[in-house]
Short mmCIF file of C-alpha atoms in Angstrom, two decimals:
data_model
loop_
_atom_site.label_atom_id
_atom_site.label_comp_id
_atom_site.label_asym_id
_atom_site.label_seq_id
_atom_site.Cartn_x
_atom_site.Cartn_y
_atom_site.Cartn_z
CA MET A 1 27.41 -3.31 -13.64
CA PRO A 2 26.02 -6.79 -14.54
CA TRP A 3 25.92 -8.09 -18.09
CA THR A 4 22.25 -7.41 -18.43
CA SER A 5 20.05 -5.01 -16.55
CA LEU A 6 16.44 -5.81 -15.70
CA VAL A 7 15.14 -3.02 -13.51
CA LEU A 8 12.02 -3.31 -11.39
CA VAL A 9 10.97 0.02 -9.91
CA GLY A 10 8.56 0.08 -6.99
CA MET A 11 6.83 -3.23 -7.72
CA LEU A 12 5.38 -5.31 -4.90
CA ALA A 13 4.47 -8.83 -6.01
CA TRP A 14 1.42 -10.25 -4.29
CA PRO A 15 -0.84 -13.28 -4.85
CA LEU A 16 -4.52 -12.52 -5.40
CA ALA A 17 -7.31 -14.43 -3.77
CA THR A 18 -9.58 -16.23 -6.24
CA VAL A 19 -12.07 -13.85 -7.84
CA ALA A 20 -15.55 -15.32 -8.20
CA ALA A 21 -17.30 -14.86 -11.54
CA GLU A 22 -20.21 -12.46 -11.45
CA PRO A 23 -22.89 -11.58 -14.02
CA ALA A 24 -21.79 -8.97 -16.53
CA SER A 25 -22.59 -5.44 -15.41
CA PRO A 26 -24.25 -2.90 -17.71
CA ALA A 27 -20.88 -1.13 -18.05
CA TRP A 28 -19.16 -4.32 -19.22
CA GLN A 29 -22.05 -5.12 -21.56
CA LYS A 30 -21.44 -1.73 -23.15
CA VAL A 31 -17.77 -2.57 -23.72
CA GLN A 32 -18.74 -5.88 -25.33
CA ARG A 33 -21.29 -4.10 -27.51
CA VAL A 34 -18.65 -1.67 -28.79
CA PHE A 35 -16.24 -4.52 -29.53
CA GLU A 36 -18.89 -6.41 -31.50
CA GLU A 37 -19.93 -3.28 -33.41
CA ILE A 38 -16.30 -2.68 -34.44
CA ARG A 39 -15.92 -6.28 -35.59
CA ALA A 40 -19.16 -6.18 -37.57
CA ARG A 41 -19.04 -2.71 -39.13
CA TYR A 42 -15.50 -1.33 -39.36
CA PRO A 43 -14.43 -1.49 -43.06
CA GLY A 44 -10.71 -1.89 -42.48
CA ARG A 45 -8.62 -4.82 -41.20
CA ILE A 46 -8.87 -5.34 -37.45
CA ASP A 47 -6.18 -6.86 -35.22
CA GLU A 48 -8.42 -8.06 -32.40
CA ASP A 49 -5.53 -8.78 -30.01
CA ALA A 50 -4.13 -5.28 -30.47
CA LEU A 51 -7.63 -3.79 -30.09
CA ALA A 52 -8.20 -5.68 -26.83
CA ASN A 53 -4.77 -4.75 -25.48
CA ARG A 54 -5.35 -1.05 -26.17
CA ALA A 55 -8.71 -1.23 -24.41
CA ILE A 56 -7.13 -2.94 -21.40
CA GLN A 57 -4.33 -0.38 -21.22
CA ALA A 58 -6.86 2.45 -21.34
CA MET A 59 -8.81 0.91 -18.45
CA LEU A 60 -5.70 0.47 -16.34
CA GLN A 61 -4.24 3.90 -17.05
CA GLY A 62 -7.40 5.40 -15.64
CA LEU A 63 -6.77 3.67 -12.30
CA ASP A 64 -3.25 4.65 -11.22
CA GLN A 65 0.31 4.89 -12.51
CA HIS A 66 1.30 1.46 -11.18
CA SER A 67 -1.34 -0.70 -12.91
CA SER A 68 -0.57 -1.80 -16.46
CA LEU A 69 -0.71 -4.57 -19.07
CA LEU A 70 2.64 -6.32 -19.47
CA ASP A 71 3.60 -7.75 -22.85
CA GLU A 72 5.49 -11.06 -22.96
CA GLN A 73 8.93 -9.48 -22.74
CA ALA A 74 8.02 -7.14 -19.87
CA ASN A 75 6.26 -9.97 -18.01
CA ARG A 76 9.29 -12.26 -18.35
CA ALA A 77 11.68 -9.50 -17.25
CA LEU A 78 9.54 -8.61 -14.24
CA ARG A 79 9.28 -12.21 -13.01
CA GLN A 80 13.00 -12.70 -13.53
CA ASP A 81 13.72 -9.58 -11.53
CA ILE A 82 11.45 -10.68 -8.67
CA ARG A 83 13.36 -13.98 -8.58
CA GLY A 84 16.57 -11.96 -8.32
CA THR A 85 18.30 -13.40 -11.34
CA TYR A 86 19.44 -12.33 -14.80
CA VAL A 87 20.69 -14.20 -17.85
CA GLY A 88 24.44 -13.72 -18.11
CA LEU A 89 27.90 -14.80 -17.01
CA GLY A 90 28.11 -13.48 -13.45
CA VAL A 91 30.72 -10.76 -13.78
CA GLU A 92 30.85 -7.00 -13.29
CA VAL A 93 32.76 -5.12 -15.95
CA ALA A 94 33.98 -1.65 -16.91
CA LEU A 95 35.10 -0.41 -20.31
CA GLU A 96 38.79 0.52 -20.10
CA ARG A 97 41.33 0.98 -22.90
CA ASP A 98 39.18 -0.64 -25.61
CA ALA A 99 38.49 -3.74 -23.51
CA LEU A 100 35.97 -4.92 -20.95
CA THR A 101 37.87 -5.21 -17.68
CA ILE A 102 36.39 -7.65 -15.16
CA LYS A 103 35.96 -5.91 -11.82
CA ALA A 104 34.39 -8.83 -9.97
CA SER A 105 33.81 -12.51 -10.71
CA SER A 106 31.67 -14.21 -8.08
CA GLU A 107 32.01 -17.87 -7.16
CA ASP A 108 29.32 -20.30 -8.35
CA THR A 109 28.83 -18.32 -11.57
CA PRO A 110 29.61 -19.43 -15.15
CA ALA A 111 32.40 -16.86 -15.51
CA TYR A 112 34.21 -17.96 -12.33
CA GLN A 113 33.86 -21.64 -13.21
CA ALA A 114 35.33 -20.90 -16.64
CA GLY A 115 38.41 -19.42 -14.93
CA LEU A 116 37.64 -15.70 -15.40
CA ARG A 117 38.93 -13.47 -12.61
CA ALA A 118 38.99 -9.80 -11.63
CA GLY A 119 41.53 -7.94 -13.75
CA ASP A 120 41.07 -10.05 -16.88
CA ARG A 121 40.50 -7.98 -20.04
CA ILE A 122 37.96 -9.09 -22.67
CA THR A 123 38.78 -7.85 -26.17
CA THR A 124 36.23 -9.68 -28.33
CA LEU A 125 32.73 -11.11 -27.88
CA ASN A 126 31.85 -13.90 -30.30
CA GLY A 127 34.67 -12.67 -32.53
CA VAL A 128 33.51 -9.03 -32.54
CA SER A 129 36.04 -6.52 -31.18
CA VAL A 130 34.81 -4.24 -28.39
CA ALA A 131 37.29 -1.53 -29.42
CA GLY A 132 35.43 1.64 -30.28
CA LEU A 133 32.18 0.46 -28.71
CA SER A 134 30.36 2.09 -25.82
CA LEU A 135 29.78 0.04 -22.69
CA GLU A 136 26.10 -0.30 -23.58
CA GLN A 137 26.93 -1.56 -27.08
CA ALA A 138 29.40 -4.09 -25.69
CA LEU A 139 26.86 -5.33 -23.16
CA ARG A 140 24.26 -5.81 -25.90
CA LEU A 141 26.75 -8.01 -27.75
CA ALA A 142 27.11 -10.12 -24.62
CA GLN A 143 23.39 -10.65 -24.15
CA GLY A 144 21.67 -13.85 -25.18
CA GLU A 145 19.20 -16.54 -24.17
CA VAL A 146 19.75 -18.85 -21.23
CA ASP A 147 21.86 -21.99 -21.98
CA THR A 148 23.52 -20.40 -25.03
CA TYR A 149 27.26 -19.84 -25.29
CA LEU A 150 29.45 -16.75 -25.56
CA SER A 151 33.02 -16.86 -26.86
CA LEU A 152 35.46 -14.39 -25.26
CA THR A 153 39.00 -13.41 -26.13
CA VAL A 154 40.72 -12.79 -22.79
CA LEU A 155 43.98 -11.07 -21.90
CA ARG A 156 45.49 -11.66 -18.45
CA ALA A 157 48.38 -9.81 -16.87
CA GLY A 158 51.53 -11.91 -16.98
CA GLU A 159 50.40 -14.08 -19.89
CA LYS A 160 52.10 -13.61 -23.26
CA SER A 161 49.15 -14.26 -25.53
CA PRO A 162 45.36 -14.00 -25.37
CA ARG A 163 43.17 -17.05 -24.92
CA VAL A 164 39.66 -17.88 -26.04
CA VAL A 165 37.18 -18.82 -23.32
CA THR A 166 33.68 -20.13 -24.03
CA VAL A 167 31.12 -19.52 -21.30
CA LYS A 168 27.55 -20.77 -21.01
CA ARG A 169 24.93 -18.15 -20.16
CA THR A 170 22.79 -19.12 -17.17
CA LEU A 171 20.43 -17.54 -14.68
CA VAL A 172 22.75 -15.69 -12.30
CA PRO A 173 21.68 -14.37 -8.88
CA ARG A 174 21.91 -10.60 -8.53
CA ALA A 175 24.17 -9.20 -5.85
CA THR A 176 21.63 -6.98 -4.09
CA VAL A 177 23.02 -7.19 -0.55
CA HIS A 178 26.39 -5.73 0.44
CA GLU A 179 28.12 -5.58 3.80
CA ARG A 180 31.20 -4.15 5.48
CA ARG A 181 32.46 -3.10 8.91
CA LEU A 182 32.65 0.56 9.89
CA GLU A 183 35.04 1.76 12.60
CA GLY A 184 35.76 -1.82 13.59
CA ASP A 185 32.58 -2.74 15.45
CA ILE A 186 29.68 -1.33 13.37
CA ALA A 187 27.92 -3.57 10.83
CA PHE A 188 27.03 -1.68 7.64
CA LEU A 189 24.45 -3.51 5.51
CA ARG A 190 23.10 -2.20 2.21
CA ILE A 191 20.05 -3.69 0.46
CA GLU A 192 19.57 -2.47 -3.12
CA ARG A 193 16.14 -4.10 -3.68
CA PHE A 194 13.98 -6.91 -2.31
CA GLN A 195 13.88 -10.14 -4.29
CA GLN A 196 13.14 -13.75 -3.40
CA ALA A 197 16.76 -14.47 -2.49
CA THR A 198 17.23 -11.30 -0.41
CA PRO A 199 16.34 -12.77 3.04
CA GLN A 200 18.97 -15.49 2.85
CA LEU A 201 21.53 -13.07 1.38
CA VAL A 202 20.94 -10.76 4.37
CA VAL A 203 21.53 -13.58 6.87
CA ARG A 204 24.72 -14.63 5.09
CA ALA A 205 25.95 -11.04 5.17
CA LEU A 206 25.14 -10.73 8.90
CA LYS A 207 27.09 -13.93 9.56
CA ARG A 208 30.09 -12.78 7.52
CA LEU A 209 30.15 -9.55 9.50
CA GLU A 210 30.39 -11.56 12.71
CA GLU A 211 34.00 -12.61 12.16
CA SER A 212 35.49 -14.76 14.91
CA ASP A 213 38.72 -12.77 15.17
CA ALA A 214 37.11 -9.31 14.92
CA PRO A 215 35.71 -7.11 17.71
CA ALA A 216 32.14 -7.89 18.79
CA LEU A 217 29.61 -5.88 16.81
CA ALA A 218 28.09 -2.99 18.76
CA GLY A 219 25.69 -1.49 16.22
CA ILE A 220 24.05 -1.86 12.81
CA VAL A 221 23.59 0.66 10.00
CA LEU A 222 21.02 -0.57 7.47
CA ASP A 223 21.14 1.39 4.21
CA LEU A 224 17.81 1.42 2.33
CA ARG A 225 18.51 4.56 0.30
CA ASP A 226 17.50 4.38 -3.36
CA ASN A 227 15.90 0.98 -2.72
CA PRO A 228 12.80 1.00 -4.99
CA GLY A 229 11.12 -1.95 -3.28
CA GLY A 230 10.39 -5.36 -4.74
CA SER A 231 8.87 -8.40 -3.04
CA VAL A 232 6.71 -7.71 0.02
CA ARG A 233 7.34 -11.25 1.25
CA ALA A 234 11.09 -10.70 1.10
CA ALA A 235 10.89 -7.43 3.03
CA VAL A 236 8.78 -9.05 5.74
CA ALA A 237 11.24 -11.94 5.98
CA VAL A 238 14.15 -9.52 6.33
CA ALA A 239 12.28 -7.73 9.13
CA ALA A 240 12.41 -11.00 11.07
CA ALA A 241 16.20 -10.70 11.20
CA PHE A 242 15.87 -7.60 13.39
CA LEU A 243 12.50 -8.02 15.18
CA PRO A 244 11.19 -10.72 17.54
CA ASP A 245 9.12 -13.47 15.94
CA GLU A 246 5.38 -12.78 15.60
CA THR A 247 5.92 -9.02 15.54
CA LEU A 248 3.50 -7.26 13.16
CA VAL A 249 5.35 -5.89 10.12
CA VAL A 250 2.61 -4.61 7.81
CA SER A 251 -1.16 -4.57 7.34
CA MET A 252 -2.91 -4.68 3.95
CA ASP A 253 -6.19 -3.00 3.06
CA GLY A 254 -7.76 -4.38 -0.12
CA PRO A 255 -10.81 -6.43 -1.22
CA SER A 256 -8.83 -9.46 -2.48
CA ILE A 257 -6.07 -9.79 0.12
CA GLY A 258 -8.06 -12.22 2.27
CA SER A 259 -6.29 -13.97 5.17
CA ASP A 260 -2.97 -12.27 4.38
CA SER A 261 -4.16 -8.85 5.50
CA LYS A 262 -1.51 -8.85 8.27
CA LEU A 263 2.04 -10.13 7.94
CA PHE A 264 4.28 -10.96 10.90
CA ALA A 265 8.02 -11.40 11.38
CA ARG A 266 8.82 -15.13 11.31
CA SER A 267 12.38 -16.40 11.01
CA GLN A 268 10.94 -19.84 10.22
CA ASP A 269 7.71 -19.92 8.20
CA PRO A 270 6.75 -23.45 7.07
CA SER A 271 3.97 -22.01 4.90
CA ARG A 272 6.51 -20.26 2.67
CA PRO A 273 9.22 -21.68 0.35
CA ALA A 274 12.57 -22.34 2.06
CA ARG A 275 14.25 -19.58 0.03
CA GLU A 276 11.92 -17.03 1.69
CA SER A 277 12.76 -18.10 5.25
CA LEU A 278 15.69 -16.74 7.21
CA GLY A 279 16.95 -19.69 9.17
CA GLU A 280 19.35 -19.04 12.04
CA VAL A 281 20.08 -15.32 12.56
CA PRO A 282 23.13 -14.05 14.52
CA HIS A 283 22.10 -12.90 18.00
CA TYR A 284 23.50 -9.38 17.60
CA ALA A 285 21.07 -8.60 14.74
CA ARG A 286 18.16 -8.32 17.21
CA SER A 287 20.02 -6.86 20.17
CA VAL A 288 22.50 -4.12 19.24
CA PRO A 289 21.43 -0.50 18.52
CA MET A 290 20.37 0.11 14.93
CA VAL A 291 20.07 3.02 12.49
CA VAL A 292 18.29 2.87 9.11
CA LEU A 293 19.27 5.26 6.31
CA VAL A 294 16.37 6.42 4.10
CA ASP A 295 15.78 8.97 1.35
CA GLY A 296 13.36 9.92 -1.42
CA GLY A 297 14.42 6.88 -3.45
CA CYS A 298 13.34 4.50 -0.68
CA ALA A 299 9.95 3.11 -1.74
CA SER A 300 7.42 0.30 -1.43
CA ALA A 301 8.86 -2.80 0.25
CA ALA A 302 11.77 -0.73 1.57
CA GLU A 303 9.27 1.63 3.22
CA ILE A 304 7.47 -1.36 4.75
CA LEU A 305 10.71 -2.49 6.43
CA ALA A 306 11.73 1.02 7.50
CA GLY A 307 8.25 1.78 8.87
CA ALA A 308 8.12 -1.44 10.88
CA LEU A 309 11.55 -0.88 12.43
CA GLN A 310 10.60 2.71 13.29
CA ASP A 311 7.14 1.90 14.71
CA HIS A 312 8.50 -0.83 16.97
CA GLY A 313 11.34 1.40 18.22
CA ARG A 314 13.93 -1.04 16.90
CA ALA A 315 15.81 1.53 14.83
CA VAL A 316 16.34 5.26 14.42
CA LEU A 317 15.65 6.49 10.88
CA VAL A 318 18.15 8.98 9.48
CA GLY A 319 18.03 10.83 6.16
CA THR A 320 15.16 12.43 4.25
CA ARG A 321 11.49 11.60 3.72
CA THR A 322 10.84 8.41 1.77
CA TYR A 323 9.04 8.24 -1.59
CA GLY A 324 5.56 7.33 -0.35
CA LYS A 325 4.48 4.38 -2.51
CA GLY A 326 2.09 2.54 -0.22
CA SER A 327 0.26 0.46 -2.81
CA VAL A 328 0.57 -3.24 -3.51
CA GLN A 329 0.49 -4.75 -7.00
CA SER A 330 -0.28 -8.31 -8.00
CA VAL A 331 0.79 -9.91 -11.28
CA VAL A 332 -1.92 -12.06 -12.88
CA SER A 333 -1.07 -14.22 -15.91
CA LEU A 334 -3.53 -13.81 -18.78
CA GLY A 335 -2.59 -17.12 -20.39
CA ASP A 336 -0.95 -15.87 -23.58
CA GLY A 337 2.37 -14.72 -22.12
CA THR A 338 1.01 -11.33 -21.15
CA ALA A 339 0.07 -10.37 -17.60
CA LEU A 340 -2.03 -7.90 -15.67
CA LYS A 341 -0.15 -5.80 -13.10
CA LEU A 342 -2.91 -4.46 -10.89
CA THR A 343 -2.97 -2.43 -7.70
CA VAL A 344 -4.86 -4.61 -5.21
CA ALA A 345 -4.27 -2.97 -1.83
CA HIS A 346 -2.71 -0.19 0.21
CA TYR A 347 -0.58 -0.94 3.22
CA LEU A 348 -0.32 0.43 6.73
CA THR A 349 2.67 0.41 9.06
CA PRO A 350 2.27 -1.48 12.39
CA ASN A 351 1.02 1.71 14.08
CA GLY A 352 -1.61 2.20 11.39
CA ARG A 353 0.17 4.87 9.34
CA ALA A 354 -0.85 5.13 5.69
CA ILE A 355 2.19 6.44 3.84
CA HIS A 356 0.89 6.40 0.24
CA GLY A 357 1.66 9.82 -1.21
CA LYS A 358 3.10 10.95 2.13
CA GLY A 359 6.24 8.92 2.75
CA ILE A 360 7.91 8.22 6.08
CA GLU A 361 9.59 11.03 7.95
CA PRO A 362 12.98 10.12 9.44
CA ASP A 363 13.61 10.57 13.16
CA VAL A 364 16.72 12.61 12.34
CA ARG A 365 16.66 14.63 9.12
CA VAL A 366 20.01 14.85 7.34
CA GLU A 367 20.38 15.92 3.70
CA ASP A 368 22.46 13.79 1.37
CA GLY A 369 25.03 16.51 0.74
CA GLN A 370 25.63 15.35 -2.85
CA ASP A 371 24.53 17.74 -5.58
CA ASP A 372 25.43 15.37 -8.42
CA GLY A 373 23.99 12.14 -7.03
CA ARG A 374 25.34 9.68 -4.51
CA ASN A 375 28.58 7.85 -5.14
CA ASP A 376 29.10 4.30 -3.95
CA PRO A 377 28.19 4.28 -0.23
CA MET A 378 30.41 1.22 0.21
CA ASP A 379 33.45 3.34 -0.70
CA ASP A 380 35.61 4.58 2.18
CA ASP A 381 36.33 7.83 0.30
CA HIS A 382 32.65 8.62 -0.22
CA VAL A 383 31.48 11.73 1.64
CA ASP A 384 28.27 10.64 3.34
CA PRO A 385 26.72 12.96 5.97
CA GLN A 386 23.83 10.55 6.61
CA ARG A 387 26.14 7.63 7.32
CA ASP A 388 28.29 9.88 9.54
CA GLU A 389 25.21 10.88 11.55
CA ALA A 390 24.29 7.21 11.96
CA LEU A 391 27.73 6.52 13.42
CA ARG A 392 27.36 9.44 15.84
CA ILE A 393 23.99 8.10 17.01
CA LEU A 394 25.39 4.61 17.53
CA GLU A 395 28.40 5.99 19.37
CA GLY A 396 26.02 7.84 21.69
CA SER A 397 24.05 4.62 22.26
CA GLN A 398 27.25 2.79 23.20
CA LEU A 399 28.27 5.54 25.62
CA ALA A 400 24.80 5.49 27.19
CA ALA A 401 24.96 1.70 27.57
CA LYS A 402 28.40 1.91 29.19
CA SER A 403 27.22 4.64 31.58
CA ALA A 404 24.18 2.56 32.54
CA ALA A 405 26.38 -0.48 33.14
CA THR A 406 28.80 1.55 35.25
CA ALA A 407 25.96 2.99 37.33
CA HIS A 408 24.48 -0.47 37.85
CA GLY A 409 27.84 -1.84 38.95
CA ALA A 410 28.31 1.01 41.47
CA ARG A 411 25.13 0.11 43.37
#
């Protein structure tokens, strides 16, 4: 797991159109009257900020479960998660034999640049021993503000004595996209959540899968299981990797969405920041047969992508019904570090399906088969009936294509 964990569940970031000021309604005048009466008549001490915040929370809670007032810390964490970064060193660790063992150290991260590698064992953090601590306690010791330093005592196999390494905490990109080959010619791509960097990470993964000395790729399995969503823009950009340009991905229904009520697949979109554009996509991504794995943990932006691929006949969906969060939230800064997270629209799939509270039904229903939760789907030893069904479907597609080619050649 990463050094720090900032989790964003089912949030779709969206810019609001400008809201014109209107005369105060009788209902709002009543709220103001109550506030003024409290200020003028209540005998005790009043914290006006706290009073206002409680009133705002009460208003939002009466709307839906996804609208809320974010305090400074929650607002900062949410925006950081949308960006796809966290403050840390850029390593994944596990607690083993009273030390933090580095499982992965990615290039272009502070840890890698400081010489830390997989297999190194960290015994102290800023002089405090991790012996006897839980993993969560050790991770809390490692946390800190961006551009501050953390001192580590490191043991490496083959070295006689430990060494002290000082690493600067920075904003580190999250590894939310993973890829591997299955059975030699099947691309397996897993997206954990949608963040600003996700589109470019997907393209890089697709390119890595297309190795020059490996067999040509004949199919794609896209794993969206347990993906809680994230940035709508990122999900739409990822759709452009698998769909022709100018294909409708999602429609929005809300009073403040304005000209962005429909979003289309565009591999190059000059109106968006470069980080949200795909660039050059490998040809196979739009041409070979495709299966998408979904389940009840697949929500929001992940459902937008799955629904678009299903509606356009680009992919077969395998698994169980998705969560059914078809609402869009926008984050509006309130100027004091806090922010309003407000539901501003509901979305429809390209064929006009509203999935809020309903979810998306897969084309082929296959239960997970895991009573105690899913293990790592990237693991070869993981028993995964849904992935196995995807491979069977793709194998059938390949056989059908070969039969069609043989029949054509016999004419």
